[in-house]
CSV table of C-alpha atoms in Angstrom, one decimal:
chain,number,residue,atom,x,y,z
A,14,MET,CA,-10.3,-6.6,-23.2
A,15,PRO,CA,-8.3,-6.1,-20.0
A,16,GLU,CA,-7.3,-9.0,-17.8
A,17,PRO,CA,-8.7,-9.3,-14.2
A,18,VAL,CA,-6.8,-7.2,-11.6
A,19,ASP,CA,-5.0,-8.8,-8.7
A,20,ALA,CA,-7.6,-9.7,-6.0
A,21,ALA,CA,-5.4,-8.5,-3.2
A,22,ASP,CA,-5.1,-5.1,-4.9
A,23,ALA,CA,-8.8,-4.9,-5.3
A,24,VAL,CA,-9.2,-5.1,-1.5
A,25,GLU,CA,-7.5,-1.7,-1.1
A,26,MET,CA,-10.1,-0.2,-3.4
A,27,ARG,CA,-13.0,-1.9,-1.6
A,28,THR,CA,-11.7,-0.6,1.8
A,29,ALA,CA,-11.3,2.9,0.5
A,30,LEU,CA,-14.8,3.0,-1.0
A,31,ALA,CA,-16.4,1.8,2.2
A,32,GLY,CA,-14.6,4.6,4.1
A,33,LEU,CA,-15.6,7.2,1.5
A,34,ARG,CA,-19.3,6.3,1.7
A,35,ARG,CA,-19.1,6.4,5.5
A,36,THR,CA,-17.3,9.7,5.8
A,37,SER,CA,-18.8,11.6,2.9
A,38,GLY,CA,-22.5,10.5,3.0
A,39,LEU,CA,-22.4,9.8,-0.7
A,40,PRO,CA,-25.1,7.2,-1.4
A,41,VAL,CA,-23.2,5.5,-4.2
A,42,VAL,CA,-19.4,4.9,-4.5
A,43,PHE,CA,-17.6,2.6,-6.9
A,44,GLY,CA,-14.3,2.1,-8.7
A,45,GLY,CA,-11.8,-0.2,-10.3
A,46,LEU,CA,-8.2,-0.7,-11.0
A,47,LEU,CA,-6.5,-0.6,-14.4
A,48,ALA,CA,-5.5,-4.0,-15.9
A,49,ASP,CA,-3.6,-2.3,-18.7
A,50,ALA,CA,-2.5,1.3,-19.6
A,51,ARG,CA,-5.9,2.4,-20.9
A,52,HIS,CA,-8.7,0.3,-19.4
A,53,ALA,CA,-10.2,0.0,-15.9
A,54,ARG,CA,-12.9,-2.5,-15.0
A,55,ILE,CA,-15.5,-1.4,-12.4
A,56,GLY,CA,-15.2,-4.2,-9.8
A,57,GLU,CA,-16.2,-2.6,-6.5
A,58,LEU,CA,-19.5,-1.0,-5.8
A,59,ASN,CA,-21.0,0.2,-2.5
A,60,GLY,CA,-24.6,1.5,-2.3
A,61,ALA,CA,-25.6,0.5,-5.9
A,62,GLN,CA,-29.1,-0.6,-6.4
A,63,THR,CA,-28.5,-2.5,-9.7
A,64,SER,CA,-25.6,-4.4,-11.2
A,65,ALA,CA,-25.5,-2.1,-14.3
A,66,LEU,CA,-22.1,-0.7,-13.4
A,67,ARG,CA,-20.4,-3.9,-12.3
A,68,GLY,CA,-17.8,-5.2,-14.8
A,69,LEU,CA,-18.1,-2.0,-16.9
A,70,VAL,CA,-14.8,-1.4,-18.8
A,71,ILE,CA,-13.8,2.2,-18.7
A,72,SER,CA,-11.5,3.4,-21.5
A,73,ALA,CA,-9.1,6.3,-21.1
A,74,GLY,CA,-10.8,9.4,-22.5
A,75,SER,CA,-14.3,8.0,-22.4
A,76,GLY,CA,-16.9,9.2,-20.0
A,77,LEU,CA,-16.1,10.9,-16.7
A,78,GLY,CA,-13.9,8.2,-15.4
A,79,GLY,CA,-12.0,7.9,-18.7
A,80,LYS,CA,-11.5,11.6,-18.7
A,81,ALA,CA,-10.0,11.4,-15.2
A,82,ILE,CA,-7.7,8.6,-16.3
A,83,ALA,CA,-6.6,10.4,-19.4
A,84,LEU,CA,-5.9,13.7,-17.5
A,85,ALA,CA,-4.6,12.0,-14.3
A,86,ARG,CA,-6.7,14.4,-12.3
A,87,PRO,CA,-10.1,14.5,-10.6
A,88,CYS,CA,-13.1,15.4,-12.7
A,89,ALA,CA,-16.7,16.1,-11.8
A,90,VAL,CA,-20.1,16.8,-13.4
A,91,THR,CA,-23.2,18.2,-11.9
A,92,ASP,CA,-25.7,16.3,-14.2
A,93,TYR,CA,-24.1,13.4,-15.9
A,94,PRO,CA,-26.7,12.6,-18.6
A,95,VAL,CA,-26.6,16.1,-20.1
A,96,SER,CA,-23.0,17.2,-19.4
A,97,ARG,CA,-21.3,18.6,-22.4
A,98,HIS,CA,-17.8,18.1,-20.9
A,99,ILE,CA,-17.7,14.4,-21.2
A,100,SER,CA,-18.5,11.7,-23.8
A,101,HIS,CA,-21.5,9.5,-23.2
A,102,GLU,CA,-20.5,5.9,-24.0
A,103,TYR,CA,-21.7,4.7,-20.6
A,104,ASP,CA,-25.0,6.6,-20.3
A,105,THR,CA,-27.1,3.4,-20.3
A,106,ALA,CA,-25.4,2.0,-17.2
A,107,VAL,CA,-25.3,5.4,-15.5
A,108,ALA,CA,-29.0,5.9,-16.2
A,109,ALA,CA,-29.9,2.4,-14.9
A,110,GLU,CA,-28.4,3.3,-11.6
A,111,GLY,CA,-30.0,6.8,-11.7
A,112,LEU,CA,-26.8,8.7,-11.2
A,113,ARG,CA,-26.7,12.4,-11.8
A,114,SER,CA,-23.9,14.3,-9.9
A,115,VAL,CA,-20.7,12.3,-10.1
A,116,VAL,CA,-17.0,12.8,-9.2
A,117,ALA,CA,-14.2,10.6,-10.5
A,118,VAL,CA,-10.7,10.6,-9.0
A,119,PRO,CA,-7.8,8.7,-10.6
A,120,VAL,CA,-5.5,6.5,-8.4
A,121,VAL,CA,-2.0,7.5,-9.4
A,122,VAL,CA,1.1,5.6,-8.2
A,123,ARG,CA,4.6,6.7,-9.3
A,124,ARG,CA,3.0,8.9,-12.0
A,125,SER,CA,1.0,6.1,-13.5
A,126,VAL,CA,-2.7,5.9,-13.3
A,127,ARG,CA,-3.6,2.6,-11.6
A,128,GLY,CA,-7.4,3.0,-11.1
A,129,VAL,CA,-10.3,5.3,-10.8
A,130,LEU,CA,-12.7,5.9,-7.9
A,131,TYR,CA,-16.2,7.4,-8.2
A,132,GLY,CA,-18.7,9.0,-5.8
A,133,ALA,CA,-22.2,9.9,-6.9
A,134,LEU,CA,-25.6,11.3,-6.0
A,135,ARG,CA,-28.9,10.6,-7.6
A,136,THR,CA,-29.8,14.3,-7.7
A,137,PRO,CA,-28.2,16.9,-10.0
A,138,VAL,CA,-26.5,19.2,-7.4
A,139,THR,CA,-23.0,20.6,-7.2
A,140,LEU,CA,-20.7,18.5,-5.0
A,141,GLY,CA,-19.3,20.6,-2.2
A,142,ASP,CA,-15.6,20.9,-1.3
A,143,ARG,CA,-16.0,18.5,1.6
A,144,THR,CA,-17.3,15.7,-0.6
A,145,PHE,CA,-14.7,16.4,-3.3
A,146,ASP,CA,-11.9,16.4,-0.7
A,147,ALA,CA,-13.2,13.1,0.8
A,148,ALA,CA,-13.1,11.4,-2.6
A,149,VAL,CA,-9.6,12.6,-3.3
A,150,ALA,CA,-8.5,11.5,0.2
A,151,ALA,CA,-9.9,8.0,-0.5
A,152,ALA,CA,-8.0,7.8,-3.7
A,153,ARG,CA,-4.8,8.8,-1.9
A,154,ASP,CA,-5.4,6.0,0.6
A,155,VAL,CA,-5.5,3.5,-2.3
A,156,GLU,CA,-2.4,5.0,-3.8
A,157,GLN,CA,-0.4,4.7,-0.6
A,158,ALA,CA,-1.6,1.1,-0.1
A,159,LEU,CA,-0.7,0.1,-3.7
A,160,ALA,CA,2.7,1.9,-3.4
A,161,VAL,CA,3.6,-0.1,-0.3
A,162,ARG,CA,2.4,-3.3,-1.9
A,163,ASP,CA,4.5,-2.6,-5.0
A,164,GLU,CA,7.6,-2.0,-2.9
A,165,VAL,CA,7.1,-5.2,-1.0
A,166,ARG,CA,6.6,-7.2,-4.2
A,167,GLU,CA,9.8,-5.7,-5.7
A,168,LEU,CA,11.8,-6.5,-2.6
A,169,LEU,CA,10.4,-10.0,-2.4
A,170,ALA,CA,11.2,-10.6,-6.1
A,171,LEU,CA,14.8,-9.5,-5.4
A,172,THR,CA,15.2,-11.7,-2.3
A,173,ARG,CA,13.0,-14.8,-2.9
A,174,ASP,CA,15.2,-17.8,-3.8
A,175,GLN,CA,18.3,-15.5,-4.0
A,176,VAL,CA,19.4,-15.5,-0.4
A,177,ALA,CA,23.2,-15.5,-0.4
A,178,GLY,CA,25.1,-18.3,1.2
A,179,PRO,CA,27.6,-18.1,4.1
A,180,GLY,CA,30.5,-17.6,1.7
A,181,ALA,CA,28.9,-14.7,-0.1
A,182,ALA,CA,31.0,-11.6,-0.9
A,183,PRO,CA,30.7,-8.7,1.5
A,184,GLY,CA,28.9,-6.6,-1.1
A,185,ALA,CA,26.2,-9.3,-1.6
A,186,TRP,CA,25.7,-9.4,2.2
A,187,GLU,CA,25.1,-5.7,2.3
A,188,ASP,CA,22.4,-6.1,-0.3
A,189,VAL,CA,20.8,-8.9,1.8
A,190,ARG,CA,20.9,-6.8,4.9
A,191,GLU,CA,19.5,-3.7,3.3
A,192,ALA,CA,16.6,-5.8,1.8
A,193,HIS,CA,15.9,-7.3,5.2
A,194,ARG,CA,15.8,-3.8,6.8
A,195,GLU,CA,13.5,-2.5,4.2
A,196,LEU,CA,11.1,-5.4,4.3
A,197,ARG,CA,11.0,-5.3,8.1
A,198,ALA,CA,10.1,-1.6,7.9
A,199,LEU,CA,7.3,-2.2,5.4
A,200,ALA,CA,5.7,-5.1,7.1
A,201,PRO,CA,3.5,-3.1,9.6
A,202,ARG,CA,2.1,-1.1,6.7
A,203,VAL,CA,0.9,-4.2,4.7
A,204,ALA,CA,-2.8,-4.8,5.3
A,205,ASP,CA,-3.0,-8.0,3.4
A,206,PRO,CA,-2.3,-10.8,5.9
A,207,ALA,CA,-1.1,-13.3,3.3
A,208,LEU,CA,1.4,-10.9,1.8
A,209,ARG,CA,2.5,-9.8,5.2
A,210,ASP,CA,3.1,-13.4,6.3
A,211,GLU,CA,5.1,-14.0,3.1
A,212,LEU,CA,7.1,-10.9,3.7
A,213,LEU,CA,8.0,-11.9,7.3
A,214,ALA,CA,8.8,-15.4,6.2
A,215,VAL,CA,11.3,-14.0,3.7
A,216,CYS,CA,12.7,-11.8,6.5
A,217,GLY,CA,13.2,-15.0,8.5
A,218,ARG,CA,15.1,-16.6,5.7
A,219,LEU,CA,17.3,-13.6,5.2
A,220,ALA,CA,18.0,-13.4,8.9
A,221,SER,CA,19.1,-17.0,9.1
A,222,ALA,CA,21.0,-17.0,5.8
A,223,SER,CA,24.4,-16.3,7.3
A,224,GLY,CA,24.3,-19.6,9.1
A,225,ALA,CA,24.6,-17.9,12.4
A,226,ARG,CA,23.1,-19.9,15.2
A,227,THR,CA,22.8,-19.4,18.9
A,228,PRO,CA,25.0,-22.1,20.6
A,229,ALA,CA,22.8,-24.9,21.9
A,230,ALA,CA,23.9,-24.3,25.5
A,231,ALA,CA,23.1,-20.5,25.3
A,232,PRO,CA,19.6,-19.2,26.1
A,233,GLN,CA,17.6,-18.3,23.0
A,234,VAL,CA,17.2,-14.6,22.6
A,235,ARG,CA,13.7,-13.4,21.7
A,236,LEU,CA,13.0,-9.9,20.5
A,237,ALA,CA,9.7,-8.3,19.8
A,238,PRO,CA,9.1,-7.5,16.1
A,239,ARG,CA,9.6,-3.8,16.6
A,240,GLU,CA,12.8,-4.4,18.5
A,241,VAL,CA,14.1,-6.4,15.6
A,242,ASP,CA,13.0,-3.6,13.2
A,243,VAL,CA,14.9,-1.0,15.3
A,244,VAL,CA,18.1,-3.1,15.5
A,245,ALA,CA,17.9,-3.7,11.8
A,246,CYS,CA,17.9,0.0,11.2
A,247,VAL,CA,20.8,0.5,13.6
A,248,ALA,CA,22.7,-2.2,11.7
A,249,ALA,CA,22.3,-0.1,8.6
A,250,GLY,CA,23.8,2.9,10.4
A,251,ALA,CA,20.6,4.8,11.1
A,252,THR,CA,20.4,7.2,14.0
A,253,ASN,CA,17.3,7.0,16.3
A,254,ALA,CA,15.8,9.9,14.4
A,255,ALA,CA,16.4,8.2,11.0
A,256,ALA,CA,15.0,4.9,12.3
A,257,ALA,CA,11.9,6.7,13.6
A,258,ARG,CA,11.3,8.2,10.1
A,259,GLN,CA,11.8,4.8,8.4
A,260,LEU,CA,9.5,2.9,10.8
A,261,GLY,CA,6.9,5.6,11.3
A,262,LEU,CA,7.6,5.9,15.0
A,263,ARG,CA,8.6,8.6,17.4
A,264,PRO,CA,12.4,8.9,18.3
A,265,GLU,CA,11.5,8.3,21.9
A,266,THR,CA,9.7,5.1,21.0
A,267,VAL,CA,12.7,3.9,18.9
A,268,LYS,CA,15.0,4.7,21.9
A,269,GLY,CA,12.8,2.6,24.2
A,270,TYR,CA,12.8,-0.4,21.7
A,271,LEU,CA,16.5,-0.2,21.3
A,272,ARG,CA,17.1,0.0,25.1
A,273,SER,CA,14.9,-3.1,25.6
A,274,ALA,CA,16.6,-5.0,22.7
A,275,MET,CA,20.1,-4.2,24.1
A,276,ARG,CA,19.1,-5.5,27.5
A,277,LYS,CA,17.8,-8.8,26.1
A,278,LEU,CA,20.9,-9.2,24.0
A,279,GLY,CA,23.2,-8.4,26.8
A,280,ALA,CA,24.7,-5.5,24.8
A,281,HIS,CA,26.1,-2.3,26.2
A,282,THR,CA,26.5,-0.4,22.8
A,283,ARG,CA,24.6,-0.2,19.6
A,284,LEU,CA,27.4,-2.1,17.8
A,285,GLU,CA,27.3,-4.9,20.4
A,286,ALA,CA,23.5,-5.1,19.9
A,287,VAL,CA,23.9,-5.6,16.2
A,288,VAL,CA,26.6,-8.2,16.6
A,289,ALA,CA,24.6,-10.1,19.2
A,290,ALA,CA,21.5,-10.0,17.0
A,291,ARG,CA,23.4,-11.5,14.1
A,292,ARG,CA,24.9,-14.2,16.2
A,293,ALA,CA,21.4,-15.0,17.5
A,294,GLY,CA,20.2,-15.4,13.9
A,295,LEU,CA,17.8,-12.4,14.2
A,296,LEU,CA,19.6,-10.3,11.5
A,297,PRO,CA,21.4,-11.3,8.3
């Protein structure tokens, strides 16, 4: 039997399902994430009238959802109980909920199926393109959220408890600075508050790892989070246009943040801004 999935990851599925039901008008939506390569557990339901589907373990290749997992593509049936295009291991649970027309969409991250999302009607009618597209879009939302979360976790694993000391080799410092920039860029895209707080805390540790401190007599420099993000991109050699792509902002917005940061740092050039930010302990 598969192990329980990460509770934080399940939030992404719950949010996407709520949005799908709201935008598509489907009366029942449900789904679950894979805990191993071949099994997903239905953990999120919206609009269900019974608990028959909750906790159901879907195996790759079995039923409609299992078919979607195995093929890594959306699948649909007009009348689930009598469909000849799927196996029927889960008919009892489906019948208890009274489902007839069903669509199942896999959640695919980095070419690996990570979950399956369903939308269903209690009448045997063909699902229209609008409904089908809404289900696919909801799955894409989960995919993007999980991809961001995966990237954050990987970066945190690389940086947590491995912050280089003041005497670290130049190459090690470049790794620290690149990790800091990537984490700062990802932070606004992380929906989970706990994970975002952890991410920003690690960013703070990375920024102060060089031992740089503002002299006690000097006024403390405070930059807005996005100003720090922009200066971090500049420190990595990014142009305004490249920084805009990395941060999901417009080039004009990046230019405005950079201008504001330079003013606060007392800098007249991009290089001076980076040096001043490092001296102030804002960048590693």
